[in-house]
Each structure stands twice: as C-alpha cells, then as structure tokens.
JSON list of C-alpha atoms in Angstrom, two decimals:
[
{"chain": "R", "resi": 444, "resn": "MET", "atom": "CA", "xyz": [73.26, 83.14, 112.28]},
{"chain": "R", "resi": 445, "resn": "ASN", "atom": "CA", "xyz": [76.38, 81.43, 110.52]},
{"chain": "R", "resi": 446, "resn": "TRP", "atom": "CA", "xyz": [78.68, 83.93, 108.86]},
{"chain": "R", "resi": 447, "resn": "LEU", "atom": "CA", "xyz": [78.43, 81.82, 105.98]},
{"chain": "R", "resi": 448, "resn": "ASP", "atom": "CA", "xyz": [74.56, 81.44, 105.93]},
{"chain": "R", "resi": 449, "resn": "GLU", "atom": "CA", "xyz": [74.76, 85.07, 105.29]},
{"chain": "R", "resi": 450, "resn": "VAL", "atom": "CA", "xyz": [76.76, 84.90, 101.68]},
{"chain": "R", "resi": 451, "resn": "PRO", "atom": "CA", "xyz": [74.16, 84.75, 98.74]},
{"chain": "R", "resi": 452, "resn": "TRP", "atom": "CA", "xyz": [75.29, 81.53, 97.02]},
{"chain": "R", "resi": 453, "resn": "ASN", "atom": "CA", "xyz": [73.84, 81.76, 93.35]},
{"chain": "R", "resi": 454, "resn": "GLU", "atom": "CA", "xyz": [71.92, 78.73, 92.19]},
{"chain": "R", "resi": 455, "resn": "HIS", "atom": "CA", "xyz": [75.40, 76.77, 91.67]},
{"chain": "R", "resi": 456, "resn": "GLY", "atom": "CA", "xyz": [76.21, 77.06, 95.29]},
{"chain": "R", "resi": 457, "resn": "MET", "atom": "CA", "xyz": [79.35, 79.76, 94.26]},
{"chain": "R", "resi": 458, "resn": "VAL", "atom": "CA", "xyz": [79.68, 83.20, 95.02]},
{"chain": "R", "resi": 459, "resn": "ALA", "atom": "CA", "xyz": [82.26, 85.62, 93.12]},
{"chain": "R", "resi": 460, "resn": "ALA", "atom": "CA", "xyz": [85.66, 86.53, 94.95]},
{"chain": "R", "resi": 461, "resn": "ILE", "atom": "CA", "xyz": [87.45, 89.43, 93.87]},
{"chain": "R", "resi": 462, "resn": "ALA", "atom": "CA", "xyz": [91.49, 89.48, 94.73]},
{"chain": "R", "resi": 463, "resn": "GLN", "atom": "CA", "xyz": [92.79, 93.00, 95.19]},
{"chain": "R", "resi": 464, "resn": "ASP", "atom": "CA", "xyz": [96.43, 93.40, 95.86]},
{"chain": "R", "resi": 465, "resn": "ALA", "atom": "CA", "xyz": [96.65, 94.91, 99.67]},
{"chain": "R", "resi": 466, "resn": "ALA", "atom": "CA", "xyz": [99.63, 96.90, 99.01]},
{"chain": "R", "resi": 467, "resn": "SER", "atom": "CA", "xyz": [99.02, 98.51, 95.17]},
{"chain": "R", "resi": 468, "resn": "GLY", "atom": "CA", "xyz": [95.49, 98.34, 95.36]},
{"chain": "R", "resi": 469, "resn": "LYS", "atom": "CA", "xyz": [95.17, 96.55, 91.95]},
{"chain": "R", "resi": 470, "resn": "VAL", "atom": "CA", "xyz": [92.58, 93.89, 91.47]},
{"chain": "R", "resi": 471, "resn": "LEU", "atom": "CA", "xyz": [94.27, 90.69, 90.34]},
{"chain": "R", "resi": 472, "resn": "THR", "atom": "CA", "xyz": [91.94, 88.10, 89.69]},
{"chain": "R", "resi": 473, "resn": "LEU", "atom": "CA", "xyz": [88.08, 87.41, 89.76]},
{"chain": "R", "resi": 474, "resn": "ALA", "atom": "CA", "xyz": [87.66, 83.87, 90.97]},
{"chain": "R", "resi": 475, "resn": "TRP", "atom": "CA", "xyz": [84.70, 81.40, 92.60]},
{"chain": "R", "resi": 476, "resn": "MET", "atom": "CA", "xyz": [84.28, 80.00, 95.79]},
{"chain": "R", "resi": 477, "resn": "ASN", "atom": "CA", "xyz": [81.87, 77.48, 97.20]},
{"chain": "R", "resi": 478, "resn": "ARG", "atom": "CA", "xyz": [80.86, 77.11, 100.78]},
{"chain": "R", "resi": 479, "resn": "GLU", "atom": "CA", "xyz": [83.58, 74.75, 101.82]},
{"chain": "R", "resi": 480, "resn": "ALA", "atom": "CA", "xyz": [86.36, 77.00, 100.18]},
{"chain": "R", "resi": 481, "resn": "LEU", "atom": "CA", "xyz": [85.17, 80.50, 101.62]},
{"chain": "R", "resi": 482, "resn": "ALA", "atom": "CA", "xyz": [85.20, 78.56, 105.07]},
{"chain": "R", "resi": 483, "resn": "GLU", "atom": "CA", "xyz": [88.63, 77.29, 104.45]},
{"chain": "R", "resi": 484, "resn": "THR", "atom": "CA", "xyz": [89.91, 80.77, 103.09]},
{"chain": "R", "resi": 485, "resn": "ALA", "atom": "CA", "xyz": [88.72, 82.20, 106.30]},
{"chain": "R", "resi": 486, "resn": "LYS", "atom": "CA", "xyz": [90.15, 79.23, 108.54]},
{"chain": "R", "resi": 487, "resn": "THR", "atom": "CA", "xyz": [93.61, 79.20, 106.68]},
{"chain": "R", "resi": 488, "resn": "GLY", "atom": "CA", "xyz": [94.31, 82.95, 106.02]},
{"chain": "R", "resi": 489, "resn": "GLN", "atom": "CA", "xyz": [95.47, 82.19, 102.56]},
{"chain": "R", "resi": 490, "resn": "ALA", "atom": "CA", "xyz": [93.05, 82.20, 99.29]},
{"chain": "R", "resi": 491, "resn": "VAL", "atom": "CA", "xyz": [91.08, 78.66, 98.10]},
{"chain": "R", "resi": 492, "resn": "TYR", "atom": "CA", "xyz": [88.83, 79.03, 95.34]},
{"chain": "R", "resi": 493, "resn": "TRP", "atom": "CA", "xyz": [86.57, 76.62, 93.36]},
{"chain": "R", "resi": 494, "resn": "SER", "atom": "CA", "xyz": [88.09, 75.46, 89.90]},
{"chain": "R", "resi": 495, "resn": "ARG", "atom": "CA", "xyz": [85.06, 75.37, 87.59]},
{"chain": "R", "resi": 496, "resn": "SER", "atom": "CA", "xyz": [87.36, 73.75, 85.28]},
{"chain": "R", "resi": 497, "resn": "ARG", "atom": "CA", "xyz": [88.92, 71.23, 87.42]},
{"chain": "R", "resi": 498, "resn": "ASN", "atom": "CA", "xyz": [85.67, 71.10, 89.34]},
{"chain": "R", "resi": 499, "resn": "LYS", "atom": "CA", "xyz": [87.44, 70.55, 92.75]},
{"chain": "R", "resi": 500, "resn": "LEU", "atom": "CA", "xyz": [88.96, 73.13, 95.46]},
{"chain": "R", "resi": 501, "resn": "TRP", "atom": "CA", "xyz": [92.05, 75.43, 94.18]},
{"chain": "R", "resi": 502, "resn": "ARG", "atom": "CA", "xyz": [94.26, 76.28, 96.61]},
{"chain": "R", "resi": 503, "resn": "LYS", "atom": "CA", "xyz": [95.57, 79.03, 95.05]},
{"chain": "R", "resi": 504, "resn": "GLY", "atom": "CA", "xyz": [99.33, 78.81, 94.49]},
{"chain": "R", "resi": 505, "resn": "GLU", "atom": "CA", "xyz": [99.45, 75.22, 95.27]},
{"chain": "R", "resi": 506, "resn": "GLU", "atom": "CA", "xyz": [101.28, 74.35, 92.00]},
{"chain": "R", "resi": 507, "resn": "SER", "atom": "CA", "xyz": [102.54, 78.21, 91.17]},
{"chain": "R", "resi": 508, "resn": "GLY", "atom": "CA", "xyz": [103.60, 78.92, 94.74]},
{"chain": "R", "resi": 509, "resn": "HIS", "atom": "CA", "xyz": [101.77, 82.11, 94.28]},
{"chain": "R", "resi": 510, "resn": "VAL", "atom": "CA", "xyz": [99.63, 82.22, 97.25]},
{"chain": "R", "resi": 511, "resn": "GLN", "atom": "CA", "xyz": [97.38, 84.75, 98.62]},
{"chain": "R", "resi": 512, "resn": "LYS", "atom": "CA", "xyz": [97.40, 85.97, 102.08]},
{"chain": "R", "resi": 513, "resn": "VAL", "atom": "CA", "xyz": [94.25, 87.05, 102.99]},
{"chain": "R", "resi": 514, "resn": "ARG", "atom": "CA", "xyz": [94.18, 90.51, 104.92]},
{"chain": "R", "resi": 515, "resn": "GLU", "atom": "CA", "xyz": [90.54, 91.38, 104.85]},
{"chain": "R", "resi": 516, "resn": "LEU", "atom": "CA", "xyz": [87.32, 89.98, 103.82]},
{"chain": "R", "resi": 517, "resn": "ARG", "atom": "CA", "xyz": [84.34, 91.65, 102.74]},
{"chain": "R", "resi": 518, "resn": "LEU", "atom": "CA", "xyz": [80.90, 91.11, 101.68]},
{"chain": "R", "resi": 519, "resn": "ASP", "atom": "CA", "xyz": [78.53, 93.01, 99.45]},
{"chain": "R", "resi": 520, "resn": "CYS", "atom": "CA", "xyz": [75.50, 94.11, 99.65]},
{"chain": "R", "resi": 521, "resn": "ASP", "atom": "CA", "xyz": [73.74, 91.74, 97.03]},
{"chain": "R", "resi": 522, "resn": "ALA", "atom": "CA", "xyz": [75.79, 91.09, 94.47]},
{"chain": "R", "resi": 523, "resn": "ASP", "atom": "CA", "xyz": [76.73, 87.74, 95.38]},
{"chain": "R", "resi": 524, "resn": "ALA", "atom": "CA", "xyz": [79.89, 88.65, 95.70]},
{"chain": "R", "resi": 525, "resn": "VAL", "atom": "CA", "xyz": [82.86, 88.87, 98.28]},
{"chain": "R", "resi": 526, "resn": "LEU", "atom": "CA", "xyz": [86.46, 91.00, 98.38]},
{"chain": "R", "resi": 527, "resn": "LEU", "atom": "CA", "xyz": [89.52, 89.74, 99.35]},
{"chain": "R", "resi": 528, "resn": "GLN", "atom": "CA", "xyz": [92.48, 91.94, 100.31]},
{"chain": "R", "resi": 529, "resn": "VAL", "atom": "CA", "xyz": [95.46, 89.77, 99.44]},
{"chain": "R", "resi": 530, "resn": "GLU", "atom": "CA", "xyz": [99.02, 89.72, 99.82]},
{"chain": "R", "resi": 531, "resn": "GLN", "atom": "CA", "xyz": [100.31, 88.21, 96.48]},
{"chain": "R", "resi": 532, "resn": "ALA", "atom": "CA", "xyz": [103.12, 85.83, 97.03]},
{"chain": "R", "resi": 533, "resn": "GLY", "atom": "CA", "xyz": [105.73, 86.35, 94.32]},
{"chain": "R", "resi": 534, "resn": "GLY", "atom": "CA", "xyz": [103.83, 89.32, 92.89]},
{"chain": "R", "resi": 535, "resn": "ILE", "atom": "CA", "xyz": [101.99, 87.19, 90.45]},
{"chain": "R", "resi": 536, "resn": "ALA", "atom": "CA", "xyz": [98.49, 86.57, 90.44]},
{"chain": "R", "resi": 537, "resn": "CYS", "atom": "CA", "xyz": [98.03, 85.18, 86.76]},
{"chain": "R", "resi": 538, "resn": "HIS", "atom": "CA", "xyz": [98.86, 81.90, 85.56]},
{"chain": "R", "resi": 539, "resn": "THR", "atom": "CA", "xyz": [99.73, 83.84, 82.29]},
{"chain": "R", "resi": 540, "resn": "GLY", "atom": "CA", "xyz": [102.82, 85.12, 84.31]},
{"chain": "R", "resi": 541, "resn": "HIS", "atom": "CA", "xyz": [101.30, 88.55, 84.57]},
{"chain": "R", "resi": 542, "resn": "GLN", "atom": "CA", "xyz": [100.98, 90.54, 87.80]},
{"chain": "R", "resi": 543, "resn": "ARG", "atom": "CA", "xyz": [97.17, 90.53, 87.28]},
{"chain": "R", "resi": 544, "resn": "CYS", "atom": "CA", "xyz": [94.60, 88.64, 85.28]},
{"chain": "R", "resi": 545, "resn": "PHE", "atom": "CA", "xyz": [93.75, 92.02, 84.09]},
{"chain": "R", "resi": 546, "resn": "PHE", "atom": "CA", "xyz": [96.63, 92.99, 81.59]},
{"chain": "R", "resi": 547, "resn": "ARG", "atom": "CA", "xyz": [94.40, 93.79, 78.71]},
{"chain": "R", "resi": 548, "resn": "LYS", "atom": "CA", "xyz": [93.15, 97.53, 78.11]},
{"chain": "R", "resi": 549, "resn": "LEU", "atom": "CA", "xyz": [90.52, 98.46, 75.76]},
{"chain": "R", "resi": 550, "resn": "GLU", "atom": "CA", "xyz": [92.13, 101.16, 73.47]},
{"chain": "R", "resi": 551, "resn": "GLY", "atom": "CA", "xyz": [89.85, 102.38, 70.95]},
{"chain": "R", "resi": 552, "resn": "GLU", "atom": "CA", "xyz": [88.26, 99.06, 69.76]},
{"chain": "R", "resi": 553, "resn": "LYS", "atom": "CA", "xyz": [91.08, 96.73, 70.67]},
{"chain": "R", "resi": 554, "resn": "TRP", "atom": "CA", "xyz": [92.44, 94.98, 73.55]},
{"chain": "R", "resi": 555, "resn": "VAL", "atom": "CA", "xyz": [95.72, 96.01, 74.28]},
{"chain": "R", "resi": 556, "resn": "GLU", "atom": "CA", "xyz": [98.13, 94.02, 76.57]},
{"chain": "R", "resi": 557, "resn": "THR", "atom": "CA", "xyz": [99.50, 96.91, 78.61]},
{"chain": "R", "resi": 558, "resn": "ASP", "atom": "CA", "xyz": [101.47, 94.85, 81.69]},
{"chain": "R", "resi": 559, "resn": "PRO", "atom": "CA", "xyz": [104.37, 92.55, 81.07]},
{"chain": "R", "resi": 560, "resn": "VAL", "atom": "CA", "xyz": [104.80, 88.85, 81.58]},
{"chain": "R", "resi": 561, "resn": "LEU", "atom": "CA", "xyz": [106.60, 88.62, 84.74]},
{"chain": "R", "resi": 562, "resn": "LYS", "atom": "CA", "xyz": [107.66, 85.23, 84.31]},
{"chain": "R", "resi": 563, "resn": "ASP", "atom": "CA", "xyz": [107.53, 82.28, 81.66]},
{"chain": "R", "resi": 564, "resn": "PRO", "atom": "CA", "xyz": [104.28, 80.28, 82.52]},
{"chain": "R", "resi": 565, "resn": "ALA", "atom": "CA", "xyz": [106.11, 77.40, 81.71]},
{"chain": "R", "resi": 566, "resn": "ALA", "atom": "CA", "xyz": [108.66, 78.22, 84.56]},
{"chain": "R", "resi": 567, "resn": "ILE", "atom": "CA", "xyz": [105.88, 79.00, 86.82]},
{"chain": "R", "resi": 568, "resn": "TYR", "atom": "CA", "xyz": [104.23, 75.36, 86.52]},
{"chain": "R", "resi": 569, "resn": "HIS", "atom": "CA", "xyz": [107.07, 73.04, 85.36]},
{"chain": "R", "resi": 570, "resn": "LYS", "atom": "CA", "xyz": [110.36, 73.76, 87.17]},
{"chain": "R", "resi": 571, "resn": "ARG", "atom": "CA", "xyz": [109.65, 74.19, 90.53]},
{"chain": "L", "resi": 1048, "resn": "MET", "atom": "CA", "xyz": [87.90, 90.25, 65.38]},
{"chain": "L", "resi": 1049, "resn": "ASN", "atom": "CA", "xyz": [85.49, 92.65, 66.96]},
{"chain": "L", "resi": 1050, "resn": "TRP", "atom": "CA", "xyz": [86.72, 93.26, 70.48]},
{"chain": "L", "resi": 1051, "resn": "LEU", "atom": "CA", "xyz": [83.15, 92.63, 71.57]},
{"chain": "L", "resi": 1052, "resn": "ASP", "atom": "CA", "xyz": [83.77, 88.99, 70.06]},
{"chain": "L", "resi": 1053, "resn": "GLU", "atom": "CA", "xyz": [86.75, 88.35, 72.48]},
{"chain": "L", "resi": 1054, "resn": "VAL", "atom": "CA", "xyz": [84.88, 88.88, 75.98]},
{"chain": "L", "resi": 1055, "resn": "PRO", "atom": "CA", "xyz": [84.39, 85.40, 77.10]},
{"chain": "L", "resi": 1056, "resn": "TRP", "atom": "CA", "xyz": [80.52, 85.86, 77.81]},
{"chain": "L", "resi": 1057, "resn": "ASN", "atom": "CA", "xyz": [79.44, 83.19, 79.58]},
{"chain": "L", "resi": 1058, "resn": "GLU", "atom": "CA", "xyz": [76.34, 80.42, 79.14]},
{"chain": "L", "resi": 1059, "resn": "HIS", "atom": "CA", "xyz": [73.74, 83.59, 79.94]},
{"chain": "L", "resi": 1060, "resn": "GLY", "atom": "CA", "xyz": [75.89, 85.81, 77.76]},
{"chain": "L", "resi": 1061, "resn": "MET", "atom": "CA", "xyz": [77.12, 87.53, 80.60]},
{"chain": "L", "resi": 1062, "resn": "VAL", "atom": "CA", "xyz": [79.95, 88.92, 81.91]},
{"chain": "L", "resi": 1063, "resn": "ALA", "atom": "CA", "xyz": [81.05, 90.11, 85.35]},
{"chain": "L", "resi": 1064, "resn": "ALA", "atom": "CA", "xyz": [82.00, 93.95, 85.72]},
{"chain": "L", "resi": 1065, "resn": "ILE", "atom": "CA", "xyz": [83.89, 95.13, 88.69]},
{"chain": "L", "resi": 1066, "resn": "ALA", "atom": "CA", "xyz": [83.77, 98.75, 89.01]},
{"chain": "L", "resi": 1067, "resn": "GLN", "atom": "CA", "xyz": [86.90, 100.35, 91.11]},
{"chain": "L", "resi": 1068, "resn": "ASP", "atom": "CA", "xyz": [87.09, 104.03, 92.19]},
{"chain": "L", "resi": 1069, "resn": "ALA", "atom": "CA", "xyz": [89.55, 105.71, 90.05]},
{"chain": "L", "resi": 1070, "resn": "ALA", "atom": "CA", "xyz": [90.76, 107.96, 92.79]},
{"chain": "L", "resi": 1071, "resn": "SER", "atom": "CA", "xyz": [90.58, 105.70, 95.68]},
{"chain": "L", "resi": 1072, "resn": "GLY", "atom": "CA", "xyz": [91.05, 102.28, 94.60]},
{"chain": "L", "resi": 1073, "resn": "LYS", "atom": "CA", "xyz": [88.01, 101.06, 96.29]},
{"chain": "L", "resi": 1074, "resn": "VAL", "atom": "CA", "xyz": [86.28, 98.27, 94.48]},
{"chain": "L", "resi": 1075, "resn": "LEU", "atom": "CA", "xyz": [82.70, 99.89, 94.51]},
{"chain": "L", "resi": 1076, "resn": "THR", "atom": "CA", "xyz": [80.58, 96.99, 92.78]},
{"chain": "L", "resi": 1077, "resn": "LEU", "atom": "CA", "xyz": [80.22, 93.47, 90.89]},
{"chain": "L", "resi": 1078, "resn": "ALA", "atom": "CA", "xyz": [77.38, 93.79, 88.41]},
{"chain": "L", "resi": 1079, "resn": "TRP", "atom": "CA", "xyz": [76.68, 92.00, 85.14]},
{"chain": "L", "resi": 1080, "resn": "MET", "atom": "CA", "xyz": [76.99, 93.19, 81.56]},
{"chain": "L", "resi": 1081, "resn": "ASN", "atom": "CA", "xyz": [75.53, 91.44, 78.29]},
{"chain": "L", "resi": 1082, "resn": "ARG", "atom": "CA", "xyz": [77.06, 92.28, 75.07]},
{"chain": "L", "resi": 1083, "resn": "GLU", "atom": "CA", "xyz": [74.67, 95.49, 74.43]},
{"chain": "L", "resi": 1084, "resn": "ALA", "atom": "CA", "xyz": [75.22, 96.73, 78.09]},
{"chain": "L", "resi": 1085, "resn": "LEU", "atom": "CA", "xyz": [79.34, 96.56, 77.40]},
{"chain": "L", "resi": 1086, "resn": "ALA", "atom": "CA", "xyz": [78.83, 98.19, 73.93]},
{"chain": "L", "resi": 1087, "resn": "GLU", "atom": "CA", "xyz": [77.19, 100.97, 75.18]},
{"chain": "L", "resi": 1088, "resn": "THR", "atom": "CA", "xyz": [79.53, 101.69, 78.30]},
{"chain": "L", "resi": 1089, "resn": "ALA", "atom": "CA", "xyz": [82.36, 101.81, 75.87]},
{"chain": "L", "resi": 1090, "resn": "LYS", "atom": "CA", "xyz": [80.62, 103.74, 73.27]},
{"chain": "L", "resi": 1091, "resn": "THR", "atom": "CA", "xyz": [79.37, 106.39, 76.04]},
{"chain": "L", "resi": 1092, "resn": "GLY", "atom": "CA", "xyz": [81.75, 106.41, 78.71]},
{"chain": "L", "resi": 1093, "resn": "GLN", "atom": "CA", "xyz": [79.54, 105.87, 81.41]},
{"chain": "L", "resi": 1094, "resn": "ALA", "atom": "CA", "xyz": [78.59, 101.90, 82.63]},
{"chain": "L", "resi": 1095, "resn": "VAL", "atom": "CA", "xyz": [75.64, 100.29, 81.81]},
{"chain": "L", "resi": 1096, "resn": "TYR", "atom": "CA", "xyz": [75.02, 96.94, 83.53]},
{"chain": "L", "resi": 1097, "resn": "TRP", "atom": "CA", "xyz": [72.23, 93.94, 82.90]},
{"chain": "L", "resi": 1098, "resn": "SER", "atom": "CA", "xyz": [70.03, 94.38, 85.82]},
{"chain": "L", "resi": 1099, "resn": "ARG", "atom": "CA", "xyz": [69.21, 90.41, 86.29]},
{"chain": "L", "resi": 1100, "resn": "SER", "atom": "CA", "xyz": [66.76, 91.30, 88.71]},
{"chain": "L", "resi": 1101, "resn": "ARG", "atom": "CA", "xyz": [64.65, 93.97, 86.39]},
{"chain": "L", "resi": 1102, "resn": "ASN", "atom": "CA", "xyz": [66.05, 91.98, 83.31]},
{"chain": "L", "resi": 1103, "resn": "LYS", "atom": "CA", "xyz": [66.75, 95.10, 81.57]},
{"chain": "L", "resi": 1104, "resn": "LEU", "atom": "CA", "xyz": [69.84, 97.38, 80.63]},
{"chain": "L", "resi": 1105, "resn": "TRP", "atom": "CA", "xyz": [70.50, 99.30, 83.55]},
{"chain": "L", "resi": 1106, "resn": "ARG", "atom": "CA", "xyz": [72.38, 102.67, 82.96]},
{"chain": "L", "resi": 1107, "resn": "LYS", "atom": "CA", "xyz": [73.99, 103.07, 86.14]},
{"chain": "L", "resi": 1108, "resn": "GLY", "atom": "CA", "xyz": [72.70, 106.18, 87.99]},
{"chain": "L", "resi": 1109, "resn": "GLU", "atom": "CA", "xyz": [69.45, 106.50, 85.97]},
{"chain": "L", "resi": 1110, "resn": "GLU", "atom": "CA", "xyz": [67.42, 106.74, 88.86]},
{"chain": "L", "resi": 1111, "resn": "SER", "atom": "CA", "xyz": [69.71, 107.71, 91.77]},
{"chain": "L", "resi": 1112, "resn": "GLY", "atom": "CA", "xyz": [71.98, 110.22, 89.56]},
{"chain": "L", "resi": 1113, "resn": "HIS", "atom": "CA", "xyz": [75.02, 108.22, 91.01]},
{"chain": "L", "resi": 1114, "resn": "VAL", "atom": "CA", "xyz": [76.33, 107.64, 87.27]},
{"chain": "L", "resi": 1115, "resn": "GLN", "atom": "CA", "xyz": [79.62, 106.15, 86.90]},
{"chain": "L", "resi": 1116, "resn": "LYS", "atom": "CA", "xyz": [82.10, 107.67, 84.44]},
{"chain": "L", "resi": 1117, "resn": "VAL", "atom": "CA", "xyz": [84.41, 105.18, 82.88]},
{"chain": "L", "resi": 1118, "resn": "ARG", "atom": "CA", "xyz": [88.08, 106.01, 82.59]},
{"chain": "L", "resi": 1119, "resn": "GLU", "atom": "CA", "xyz": [89.54, 102.42, 81.57]},
{"chain": "L", "resi": 1120, "resn": "LEU", "atom": "CA", "xyz": [88.06, 99.22, 81.02]},
{"chain": "L", "resi": 1121, "resn": "ARG", "atom": "CA", "xyz": [90.23, 96.11, 81.52]},
{"chain": "L", "resi": 1122, "resn": "LEU", "atom": "CA", "xyz": [89.35, 92.45, 80.40]},
{"chain": "L", "resi": 1123, "resn": "ASP", "atom": "CA", "xyz": [90.95, 89.32, 82.34]},
{"chain": "L", "resi": 1124, "resn": "CYS", "atom": "CA", "xyz": [92.72, 86.68, 81.19]},
{"chain": "L", "resi": 1125, "resn": "ASP", "atom": "CA", "xyz": [89.74, 83.84, 81.20]},
{"chain": "L", "resi": 1126, "resn": "ALA", "atom": "CA", "xyz": [87.84, 84.31, 84.45]},
{"chain": "L", "resi": 1127, "resn": "ASP", "atom": "CA", "xyz": [84.77, 86.16, 82.52]},
{"chain": "L", "resi": 1128, "resn": "ALA", "atom": "CA", "xyz": [85.02, 89.39, 84.11]},
{"chain": "L", "resi": 1129, "resn": "VAL", "atom": "CA", "xyz": [85.84, 93.28, 82.99]},
{"chain": "L", "resi": 1130, "resn": "LEU", "atom": "CA", "xyz": [87.10, 95.53, 85.21]},
{"chain": "L", "resi": 1131, "resn": "LEU", "atom": "CA", "xyz": [86.23, 99.26, 85.06]},
{"chain": "L", "resi": 1132, "resn": "GLN", "atom": "CA", "xyz": [88.17, 102.01, 86.49]},
{"chain": "L", "resi": 1133, "resn": "VAL", "atom": "CA", "xyz": [85.21, 104.73, 87.21]},
{"chain": "L", "resi": 1134, "resn": "GLU", "atom": "CA", "xyz": [84.55, 108.09, 88.77]},
{"chain": "L", "resi": 1135, "resn": "GLN", "atom": "CA", "xyz": [81.81, 107.81, 91.02]},
{"chain": "L", "resi": 1136, "resn": "ALA", "atom": "CA", "xyz": [79.05, 110.58, 90.83]},
{"chain": "L", "resi": 1137, "resn": "GLY", "atom": "CA", "xyz": [78.01, 111.54, 94.38]},
{"chain": "L", "resi": 1138, "resn": "GLY", "atom": "CA", "xyz": [80.48, 109.39, 96.13]},
{"chain": "L", "resi": 1139, "resn": "ILE", "atom": "CA", "xyz": [78.21, 106.68, 96.11]},
{"chain": "L", "resi": 1140, "resn": "ALA", "atom": "CA", "xyz": [77.79, 103.30, 94.32]},
{"chain": "L", "resi": 1141, "resn": "CYS", "atom": "CA", "xyz": [75.45, 101.25, 96.58]},
{"chain": "L", "resi": 1142, "resn": "HIS", "atom": "CA", "xyz": [71.74, 101.43, 96.45]},
{"chain": "L", "resi": 1143, "resn": "THR", "atom": "CA", "xyz": [72.10, 101.25, 100.55]},
{"chain": "L", "resi": 1144, "resn": "GLY", "atom": "CA", "xyz": [73.63, 104.58, 100.60]},
{"chain": "L", "resi": 1145, "resn": "HIS", "atom": "CA", "xyz": [76.98, 103.38, 100.91]},
{"chain": "L", "resi": 1146, "resn": "GLN", "atom": "CA", "xyz": [80.23, 104.51, 99.11]},
{"chain": "L", "resi": 1147, "resn": "ARG", "atom": "CA", "xyz": [80.54, 100.91, 97.83]},
{"chain": "L", "resi": 1148, "resn": "CYS", "atom": "CA", "xyz": [78.58, 97.72, 98.31]},
{"chain": "L", "resi": 1149, "resn": "PHE", "atom": "CA", "xyz": [81.33, 96.08, 99.90]},
{"chain": "L", "resi": 1150, "resn": "PHE", "atom": "CA", "xyz": [80.56, 97.73, 103.61]},
{"chain": "L", "resi": 1151, "resn": "ARG", "atom": "CA", "xyz": [80.68, 94.40, 105.44]},
{"chain": "L", "resi": 1152, "resn": "LYS", "atom": "CA", "xyz": [83.86, 93.31, 106.85]},
{"chain": "L", "resi": 1153, "resn": "LEU", "atom": "CA", "xyz": [84.59, 89.42, 108.38]},
{"chain": "L", "resi": 1154, "resn": "GLU", "atom": "CA", "xyz": [85.45, 89.83, 111.94]},
{"chain": "L", "resi": 1155, "resn": "GLY", "atom": "CA", "xyz": [85.75, 86.77, 113.65]},
{"chain": "L", "resi": 1156, "resn": "GLU", "atom": "CA", "xyz": [82.59, 84.79, 112.62]},
{"chain": "L", "resi": 1157, "resn": "LYS", "atom": "CA", "xyz": [80.75, 88.03, 111.85]},
{"chain": "L", "resi": 1158, "resn": "TRP", "atom": "CA", "xyz": [80.22, 90.49, 108.92]},
{"chain": "L", "resi": 1159, "resn": "VAL", "atom": "CA", "xyz": [80.56, 93.72, 110.82]},
{"chain": "L", "resi": 1160, "resn": "GLU", "atom": "CA", "xyz": [79.32, 96.69, 108.95]},
{"chain": "L", "resi": 1161, "resn": "THR", "atom": "CA", "xyz": [82.46, 98.96, 108.69]},
{"chain": "L", "resi": 1162, "resn": "ASP", "atom": "CA", "xyz": [81.19, 101.61, 105.99]},
{"chain": "L", "resi": 1163, "resn": "PRO", "atom": "CA", "xyz": [78.79, 104.62, 106.75]},
{"chain": "L", "resi": 1164, "resn": "VAL", "atom": "CA", "xyz": [75.54, 105.17, 105.04]},
{"chain": "L", "resi": 1165, "resn": "LEU", "atom": "CA", "xyz": [76.34, 108.47, 103.53]},
{"chain": "L", "resi": 1166, "resn": "LYS", "atom": "CA", "xyz": [72.79, 108.98, 102.22]},
{"chain": "L", "resi": 1167, "resn": "ASP", "atom": "CA", "xyz": [69.56, 107.69, 103.48]},
{"chain": "L", "resi": 1168, "resn": "PRO", "atom": "CA", "xyz": [68.12, 105.24, 100.33]},
{"chain": "L", "resi": 1169, "resn": "ALA", "atom": "CA", "xyz": [64.79, 106.83, 100.56]},
{"chain": "L", "resi": 1170, "resn": "ALA", "atom": "CA", "xyz": [66.29, 110.26, 99.68]},
{"chain": "L", "resi": 1171, "resn": "ILE", "atom": "CA", "xyz": [68.05, 108.88, 97.12]},
{"chain": "L", "resi": 1172, "resn": "TYR", "atom": "CA", "xyz": [65.43, 107.16, 95.12]},
{"chain": "L", "resi": 1173, "resn": "HIS", "atom": "CA", "xyz": [61.93, 109.41, 95.77]},
{"chain": "L", "resi": 1174, "resn": "LYS", "atom": "CA", "xyz": [63.18, 112.49, 96.47]},
{"chain": "L", "resi": 1175, "resn": "ARG", "atom": "CA", "xyz": [65.22, 113.96, 93.55]}
]
C-alpha cells in the first residue's frame, strides 16, 4: 500500500500536522496538510501545508523565508495527525514574529503572552 | 472577556489539543476539546477531551488509569489549537500501549513502527 493511503485523511481530505523544533523540542505550529502537501513535504524535505484561508498549497517560508527543514515525519495511531521534527529557519515559526505560535499561556483565567516578538511581522513580510 | 471565549472554536465547537510530555518533550497525542472539556481540564488540572467516536466527554485515563496531569496550557495564534504540558501517568498515552500515539515513522516510503508496545492493550483495558 502507498504510504499516503495509510494516512487517515479527514472528511475534507486533510490531516493535522504538528511541527516540533528538532533542537529545542518546542511545539511550533499546528497546521493542515492535504495529500499533495504531505507528498511534497516528504519529497522535498521542506514543510508544505494547505492554507485553509488562502485555499492553496502553502510552502512554509515562501514569503517569510522561515522555511522548515523536515528531519523526521511521524504518523499517529488514529487521531488524524502527523508530527514533523523540523529545523526552523530564522528561529521564527509564527507569522506574528514569535518563535512559536503557542506564545500565550493560561495563568489563572487569563491568556498571558509569555514569549517575545523576535521580529516585527511587517519586517518579515514586506522588507525582504 | 472570559478566557474560554478567546479560543478559536471551529465550526464544530472544537479545538485541537496537543499533549506534550513535560519531562521528555515528546508529543504524545493529538485530541479534541470542546468548551466543556477545556473548562474542566483547567479546573481539575487533568486532561479532559471530547471523544468524537463516543460523542461524549473523555476524561483521559478514566478506563486505563493513564491520566494526564496538566502542568501548562497554551493557546496558539490562530490555528485552532491548544498545547498541554502533561505528566503522563503510567508512561503510556496511547490506547495501543505505546508511550505516544506517534509511534510510526516514515522511512523511505514506509511507515515503520519505531517504538515498543509497553503494555498489552488488553491488559490496559480489561484487567484492572
């Protein structure tokens, strides 16, 4: 069986994709992949997702330069997810300029921003 | 604003929940939470998910004993996900008896099981 057929694609043909920093172990992002995105990720060794907002393939870093080199690709038991160990170019995974998308932590009954903005998003997307 | 209102619930009222082992940094599971599950998780300090197959609240470990004590709860920028740092009771997160659900790795064009079964699932669910 083709390895892509073993992925439990959901009703929209998607699988959740968790990117984890290979060096620090930090979980950087949760994004989505369709079959084409996962195939291209495996083939090129760089993370490719499906952008649900733009409705097209999203070659991570194509605008920001913050590509993710994939060191390892894992599949879970049944919860519709793959796990990527990545090397994060620029050390920034999030479009907000944070290292990771999970920059807010629950403290009591408030989400508190605990991580710094490493680079102004305007500088990431408009000044290259 | 109530912290629960800041969570970007999807069209099914769900948010993806990634559980990461607080000690090893390994990503254990991806599951789903509705508002009630997340509220109970925060209140009790133990992971509660929504079981889409059983269509009810799933207090992780209620049958297996493999509860997850939540040490930290994070929210991402916009991708509909929360991240839990957990202490995994029994060292087993997956119903298959593996430490984590991500026990298969892509090698070439095959998913290869790289992690051992730590406990027979039959023993987890029927002999307690």
